[in-house]
Amino acid sequence: MAREVMFTRFERLWHWTQALIIVGLAITGFEVFGSWSVFGYETATGLHQVLAWLLLGLWALAMFWHMTTGEWRQYIPTFRNMGAVMRYYTAGIFDPSIQHPYKPTRKAKHNPMQRLAYLGFLVVIMPVLWITGLLYMFYNGWEALGLGFLSLGAVALVHVLAAFALVLFFIGHVYMGFTGRPATAYVKAMITGYGHDHSEGETPSTSRPRPAE
């Protein structure tokens, strides 16, 4: 086991910037929905749109980086050792003598449960938010685009439901971020980039060269 850079500078920048933008989107979005009042409706709407475009730009950059470095393979779902990981999080995590059954490596940083959660975030929650959000933003152009059959209320409802799903994912993500040993180990790794590479840990079925720091 060696201590090395597990998360590159770009990964850390992308992770924390995305987190801040999502928090901003949640605050302004639920104000537009009428859940509370912080900035005022018009200001919240404007901020929500600006943050949405910023996040879209960040995602475009992140997708390019993941595709060119091969890091997209980190999110390929697998059920290998899934049972052991689930047992650990439901019972073993409360026993200090039991170690996490998944040993991350630089080539496979995420355990099976993380991969499934990230898959849902990447291919379900966020795409639904993007599509419904853009439809809502360009409502006045629906007829010209042949989308007059859509219901604004239905689009808004789906957008809000996806937003609630994102909030639940975010809460779960924060909780899991403090389940390391010590509790701050995972958060520290995402700040400094350094973590332990278990050379004897599970590796994915495909391999690729390590991306540059």
PDB file of C-alpha atoms in Angstrom, residues 115-199:
ATOM      1  CA  ARG A 115     -20.260   3.422  -9.022  1.00  0.00           C
ATOM      2  CA  LEU A 116     -24.002   2.726  -9.101  1.00  0.00           C
ATOM      3  CA  ALA A 117     -24.756   5.954  -7.217  1.00  0.00           C
ATOM      4  CA  TYR A 118     -22.575   8.004  -9.566  1.00  0.00           C
ATOM      5  CA  LEU A 119     -24.145   6.279 -12.568  1.00  0.00           C
ATOM      6  CA  GLY A 120     -27.599   7.341 -11.405  1.00  0.00           C
ATOM      7  CA  PHE A 121     -26.323  10.874 -10.846  1.00  0.00           C
ATOM      8  CA  LEU A 122     -24.594  11.092 -14.233  1.00  0.00           C
ATOM      9  CA  VAL A 123     -27.098   9.400 -16.543  1.00  0.00           C
ATOM     10  CA  VAL A 124     -30.465   9.921 -14.805  1.00  0.00           C
ATOM     11  CA  ILE A 125     -30.686  12.819 -12.345  1.00  0.00           C
ATOM     12  CA  MET A 126     -28.531  15.392 -14.121  1.00  0.00           C
ATOM     13  CA  PRO A 127     -29.778  14.731 -17.687  1.00  0.00           C
ATOM     14  CA  VAL A 128     -33.395  15.050 -16.495  1.00  0.00           C
ATOM     15  CA  LEU A 129     -32.508  18.337 -14.804  1.00  0.00           C
ATOM     16  CA  TRP A 130     -30.719  19.628 -17.917  1.00  0.00           C
ATOM     17  CA  ILE A 131     -33.538  18.719 -20.308  1.00  0.00           C
ATOM     18  CA  THR A 132     -36.402  20.004 -18.164  1.00  0.00           C
ATOM     19  CA  GLY A 133     -34.448  23.091 -17.115  1.00  0.00           C
ATOM     20  CA  LEU A 134     -33.637  24.061 -20.710  1.00  0.00           C
ATOM     21  CA  LEU A 135     -37.243  23.418 -21.746  1.00  0.00           C
ATOM     22  CA  TYR A 136     -38.450  25.632 -18.925  1.00  0.00           C
ATOM     23  CA  MET A 137     -35.903  28.331 -19.819  1.00  0.00           C
ATOM     24  CA  PHE A 138     -36.903  28.380 -23.497  1.00  0.00           C
ATOM     25  CA  TYR A 139     -40.635  27.980 -22.974  1.00  0.00           C
ATOM     26  CA  ASN A 140     -41.461  30.796 -25.434  1.00  0.00           C
ATOM     27  CA  GLY A 141     -39.836  28.846 -28.258  1.00  0.00           C
ATOM     28  CA  TRP A 142     -41.752  25.600 -27.809  1.00  0.00           C
ATOM     29  CA  GLU A 143     -44.162  26.203 -30.673  1.00  0.00           C
ATOM     30  CA  ALA A 144     -41.347  27.014 -33.108  1.00  0.00           C
ATOM     31  CA  LEU A 145     -39.541  23.836 -32.056  1.00  0.00           C
ATOM     32  CA  GLY A 146     -42.664  21.703 -32.447  1.00  0.00           C
ATOM     33  CA  LEU A 147     -42.960  21.148 -28.690  1.00  0.00           C
ATOM     34  CA  GLY A 148     -46.315  22.840 -28.228  1.00  0.00           C
ATOM     35  CA  PHE A 149     -47.827  19.570 -27.040  1.00  0.00           C
ATOM     36  CA  LEU A 150     -45.801  19.717 -23.810  1.00  0.00           C
ATOM     37  CA  SER A 151     -47.308  20.922 -20.554  1.00  0.00           C
ATOM     38  CA  LEU A 152     -45.349  23.596 -18.687  1.00  0.00           C
ATOM     39  CA  GLY A 153     -46.714  22.325 -15.396  1.00  0.00           C
ATOM     40  CA  ALA A 154     -45.578  18.768 -16.117  1.00  0.00           C
ATOM     41  CA  VAL A 155     -42.096  19.909 -17.168  1.00  0.00           C
ATOM     42  CA  ALA A 156     -41.783  22.020 -14.021  1.00  0.00           C
ATOM     43  CA  LEU A 157     -42.965  19.106 -11.841  1.00  0.00           C
ATOM     44  CA  VAL A 158     -40.406  16.697 -13.346  1.00  0.00           C
ATOM     45  CA  HIS A 159     -37.694  19.323 -12.867  1.00  0.00           C
ATOM     46  CA  VAL A 160     -38.595  19.759  -9.204  1.00  0.00           C
ATOM     47  CA  LEU A 161     -38.723  15.988  -8.602  1.00  0.00           C
ATOM     48  CA  ALA A 162     -35.271  15.630 -10.162  1.00  0.00           C
ATOM     49  CA  ALA A 163     -34.083  18.495  -7.949  1.00  0.00           C
ATOM     50  CA  PHE A 164     -35.308  16.639  -4.862  1.00  0.00           C
ATOM     51  CA  ALA A 165     -33.477  13.527  -6.090  1.00  0.00           C
ATOM     52  CA  LEU A 166     -30.316  15.616  -6.474  1.00  0.00           C
ATOM     53  CA  VAL A 167     -30.673  16.970  -2.935  1.00  0.00           C
ATOM     54  CA  LEU A 168     -31.039  13.418  -1.597  1.00  0.00           C
ATOM     55  CA  PHE A 169     -27.958  12.344  -3.552  1.00  0.00           C
ATOM     56  CA  PHE A 170     -26.044  15.351  -2.217  1.00  0.00           C
ATOM     57  CA  ILE A 171     -26.999  14.581   1.395  1.00  0.00           C
ATOM     58  CA  GLY A 172     -26.032  10.937   0.964  1.00  0.00           C
ATOM     59  CA  HIS A 173     -22.772  11.962  -0.690  1.00  0.00           C
ATOM     60  CA  VAL A 174     -21.868  14.268   2.207  1.00  0.00           C
ATOM     61  CA  TYR A 175     -22.756  11.563   4.737  1.00  0.00           C
ATOM     62  CA  MET A 176     -20.652   8.941   2.975  1.00  0.00           C
ATOM     63  CA  GLY A 177     -17.811  11.439   2.787  1.00  0.00           C
ATOM     64  CA  PHE A 178     -17.462  11.206   6.565  1.00  0.00           C
ATOM     65  CA  THR A 179     -17.560   7.401   6.871  1.00  0.00           C
ATOM     66  CA  GLY A 180     -13.814   6.990   6.531  1.00  0.00           C
ATOM     67  CA  ARG A 181     -11.426   6.035   9.305  1.00  0.00           C
ATOM     68  CA  PRO A 182     -10.715   8.572  10.631  1.00  0.00           C
ATOM     69  CA  ALA A 183     -13.999  10.267   9.736  1.00  0.00           C
ATOM     70  CA  THR A 184     -12.301  13.054   7.773  1.00  0.00           C
ATOM     71  CA  ALA A 185     -10.069  10.743   5.704  1.00  0.00           C
ATOM     72  CA  TYR A 186     -12.168  10.904   2.514  1.00  0.00           C
ATOM     73  CA  VAL A 187     -12.682  14.661   2.707  1.00  0.00           C
ATOM     74  CA  LYS A 188      -8.975  15.209   3.316  1.00  0.00           C
ATOM     75  CA  ALA A 189      -8.127  13.065   0.284  1.00  0.00           C
ATOM     76  CA  MET A 190     -10.431  15.157  -1.903  1.00  0.00           C
ATOM     77  CA  ILE A 191      -8.773  18.336  -0.641  1.00  0.00           C
ATOM     78  CA  THR A 192      -5.118  17.281  -0.799  1.00  0.00           C
ATOM     79  CA  GLY A 193      -5.457  14.658  -3.519  1.00  0.00           C
ATOM     80  CA  TYR A 194      -3.461  12.116  -1.523  1.00  0.00           C
ATOM     81  CA  GLY A 195      -4.732   8.726  -0.470  1.00  0.00           C
ATOM     82  CA  HIS A 196      -3.596   5.143  -0.068  1.00  0.00           C
ATOM     83  CA  ASP A 197      -3.253   3.023  -3.189  1.00  0.00           C
ATOM     84  CA  HIS A 198      -3.874  -0.585  -2.176  1.00  0.00           C
ATOM     85  CA  SER A 199      -1.829  -2.432  -4.773  1.00  0.00           C
TER      86      SER A 199
END
